[in-house]
XYZ file of C-alpha atoms in Angstrom:
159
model
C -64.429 19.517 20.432
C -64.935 18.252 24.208
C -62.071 16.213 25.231
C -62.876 14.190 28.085
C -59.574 12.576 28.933
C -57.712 16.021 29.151
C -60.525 16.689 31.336
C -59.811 13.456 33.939
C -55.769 13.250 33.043
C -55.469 15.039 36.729
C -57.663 12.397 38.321
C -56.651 9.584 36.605
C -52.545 10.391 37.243
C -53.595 10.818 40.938
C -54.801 7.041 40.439
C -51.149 6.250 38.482
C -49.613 7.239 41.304
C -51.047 4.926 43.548
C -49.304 2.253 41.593
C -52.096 0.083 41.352
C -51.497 -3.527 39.485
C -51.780 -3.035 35.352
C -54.500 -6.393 36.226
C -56.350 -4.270 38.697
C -56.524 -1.477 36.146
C -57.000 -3.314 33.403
C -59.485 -6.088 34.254
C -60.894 -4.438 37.887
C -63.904 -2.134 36.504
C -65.080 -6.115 33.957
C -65.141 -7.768 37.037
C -66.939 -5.561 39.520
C -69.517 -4.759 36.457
C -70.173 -8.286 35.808
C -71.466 -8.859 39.103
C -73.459 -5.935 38.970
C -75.016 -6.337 35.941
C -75.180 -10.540 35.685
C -76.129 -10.708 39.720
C -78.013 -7.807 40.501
C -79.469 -6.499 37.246
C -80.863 -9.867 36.555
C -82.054 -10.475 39.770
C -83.649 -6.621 39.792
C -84.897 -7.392 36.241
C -86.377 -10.737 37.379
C -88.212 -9.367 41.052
C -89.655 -6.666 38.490
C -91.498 -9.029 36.491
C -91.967 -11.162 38.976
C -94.255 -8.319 40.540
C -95.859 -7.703 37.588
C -97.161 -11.400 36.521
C -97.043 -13.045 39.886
C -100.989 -14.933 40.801
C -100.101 -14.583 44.257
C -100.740 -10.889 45.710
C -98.209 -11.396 48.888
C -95.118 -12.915 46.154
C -96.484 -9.788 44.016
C -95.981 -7.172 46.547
C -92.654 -8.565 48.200
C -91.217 -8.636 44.656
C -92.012 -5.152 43.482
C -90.799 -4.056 47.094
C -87.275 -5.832 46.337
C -87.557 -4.314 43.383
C -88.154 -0.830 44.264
C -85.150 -0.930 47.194
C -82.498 -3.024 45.004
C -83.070 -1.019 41.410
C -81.673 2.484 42.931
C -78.804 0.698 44.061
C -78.352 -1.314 41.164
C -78.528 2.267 39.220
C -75.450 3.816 41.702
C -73.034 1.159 41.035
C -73.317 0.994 37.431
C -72.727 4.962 37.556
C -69.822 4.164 39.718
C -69.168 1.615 37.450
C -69.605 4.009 34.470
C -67.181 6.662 36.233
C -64.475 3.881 36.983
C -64.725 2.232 33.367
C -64.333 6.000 31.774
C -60.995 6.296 34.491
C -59.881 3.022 33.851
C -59.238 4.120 30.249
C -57.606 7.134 30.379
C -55.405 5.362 33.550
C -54.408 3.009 30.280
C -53.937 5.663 27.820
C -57.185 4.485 25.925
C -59.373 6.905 23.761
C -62.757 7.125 25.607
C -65.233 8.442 23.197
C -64.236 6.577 20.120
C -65.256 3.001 22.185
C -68.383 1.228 21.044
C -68.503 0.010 25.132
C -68.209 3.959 26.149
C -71.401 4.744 23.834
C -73.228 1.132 25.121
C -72.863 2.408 28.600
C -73.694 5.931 27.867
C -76.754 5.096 26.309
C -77.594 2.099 29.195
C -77.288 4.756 31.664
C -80.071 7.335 30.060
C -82.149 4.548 29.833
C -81.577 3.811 33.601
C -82.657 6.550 34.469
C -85.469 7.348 31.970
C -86.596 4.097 33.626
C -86.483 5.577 36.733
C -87.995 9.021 36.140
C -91.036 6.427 34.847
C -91.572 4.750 38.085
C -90.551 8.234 40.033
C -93.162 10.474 38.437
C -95.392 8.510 36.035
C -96.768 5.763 38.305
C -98.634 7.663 40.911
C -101.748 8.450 38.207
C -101.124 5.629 35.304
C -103.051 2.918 34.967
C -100.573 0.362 33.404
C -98.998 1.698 30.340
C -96.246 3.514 31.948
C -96.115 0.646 34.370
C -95.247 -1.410 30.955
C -93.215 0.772 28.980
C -91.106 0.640 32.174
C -91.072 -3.156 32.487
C -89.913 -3.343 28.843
C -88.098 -0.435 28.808
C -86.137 -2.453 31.940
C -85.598 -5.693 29.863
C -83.930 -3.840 26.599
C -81.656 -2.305 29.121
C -81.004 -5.846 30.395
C -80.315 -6.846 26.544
C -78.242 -3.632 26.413
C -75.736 -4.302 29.762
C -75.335 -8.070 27.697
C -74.414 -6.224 24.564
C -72.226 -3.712 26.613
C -70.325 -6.949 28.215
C -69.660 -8.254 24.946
C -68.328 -5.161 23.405
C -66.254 -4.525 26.962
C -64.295 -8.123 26.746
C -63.480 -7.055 22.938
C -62.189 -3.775 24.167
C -60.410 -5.270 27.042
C -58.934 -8.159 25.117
C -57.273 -5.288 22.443
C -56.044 -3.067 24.646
């Protein structure tokens, strides 16, 4: 079987070594990700639909802009995020892959980017429905990062 902590041991000593504060380790990747996901994925999340319901053509078209220069960015930080979270663990001597949170963010970042590929390559000839199964597609992940917090602050108040 794959064992991804022998895999990042190397990296995640070279971190050790830096002798880092156990707080820093411990509660550093909760905090960054809750402003990523409570700040900027509800904001993205909220410019989305706000470009997809808005009356007003100009509020319409500024929105989706937002929302099509924040989302990619919103996407890198939460795979940074994902990469530090994973590091953080094995930096604590934490199974990864047995974590409820590791399999929440796993499955938060497919849909990311399934989302993505959606407005990427689908939009140019649809005439709405991809444009909707990417709007909804975009609020269960929103539901999912909420879910993933929860389960994060359990793992992070055992360990």
């Amino acid at each position: 079987m794959f064992n991804l902590t022998a895999v990042l041991e190397a990296i995640a000593s070279w971190f050790r070594s830096l002798g880092i504060p156990e707080p820093i380790v411990h509660w550093g990747h909760p905090a960054m990700m809750a402003i990523v996901i409570f700040v900027m994925g509800s904001f993205v999340g909220f410019i989305g639909w706000q470009g997809r319901v808005a009356t007003d053509k100009a509020v319409a078209s500024r929105s989706l802009a937002d929302h099509r220069t924040l989302a990619p960015w919103m996407f890198l930080f939460m795979a940074l995020g994902y990469i530090g979270g994973v590091l953080s663990l094995v930096m604590q001597h934490q199974p990864i892959m047995e974590s409820p949170h590791f399999w929440t963010g796993s499955s938060l970042l497919v849909l990311l980017l399934v989302n993505a590929a959606i407005a990427l390559f689908g939009f140019r000839h649809d005439k709405g429905t991809l444009r909707a199964v990417h709007a909804y597609l975009g609020s269960t992940a929103l539901g999912l990062m909420v879910l993933h917090a929860v389960l994060g602050l359990k793992l992070g108040s055992v360990i």
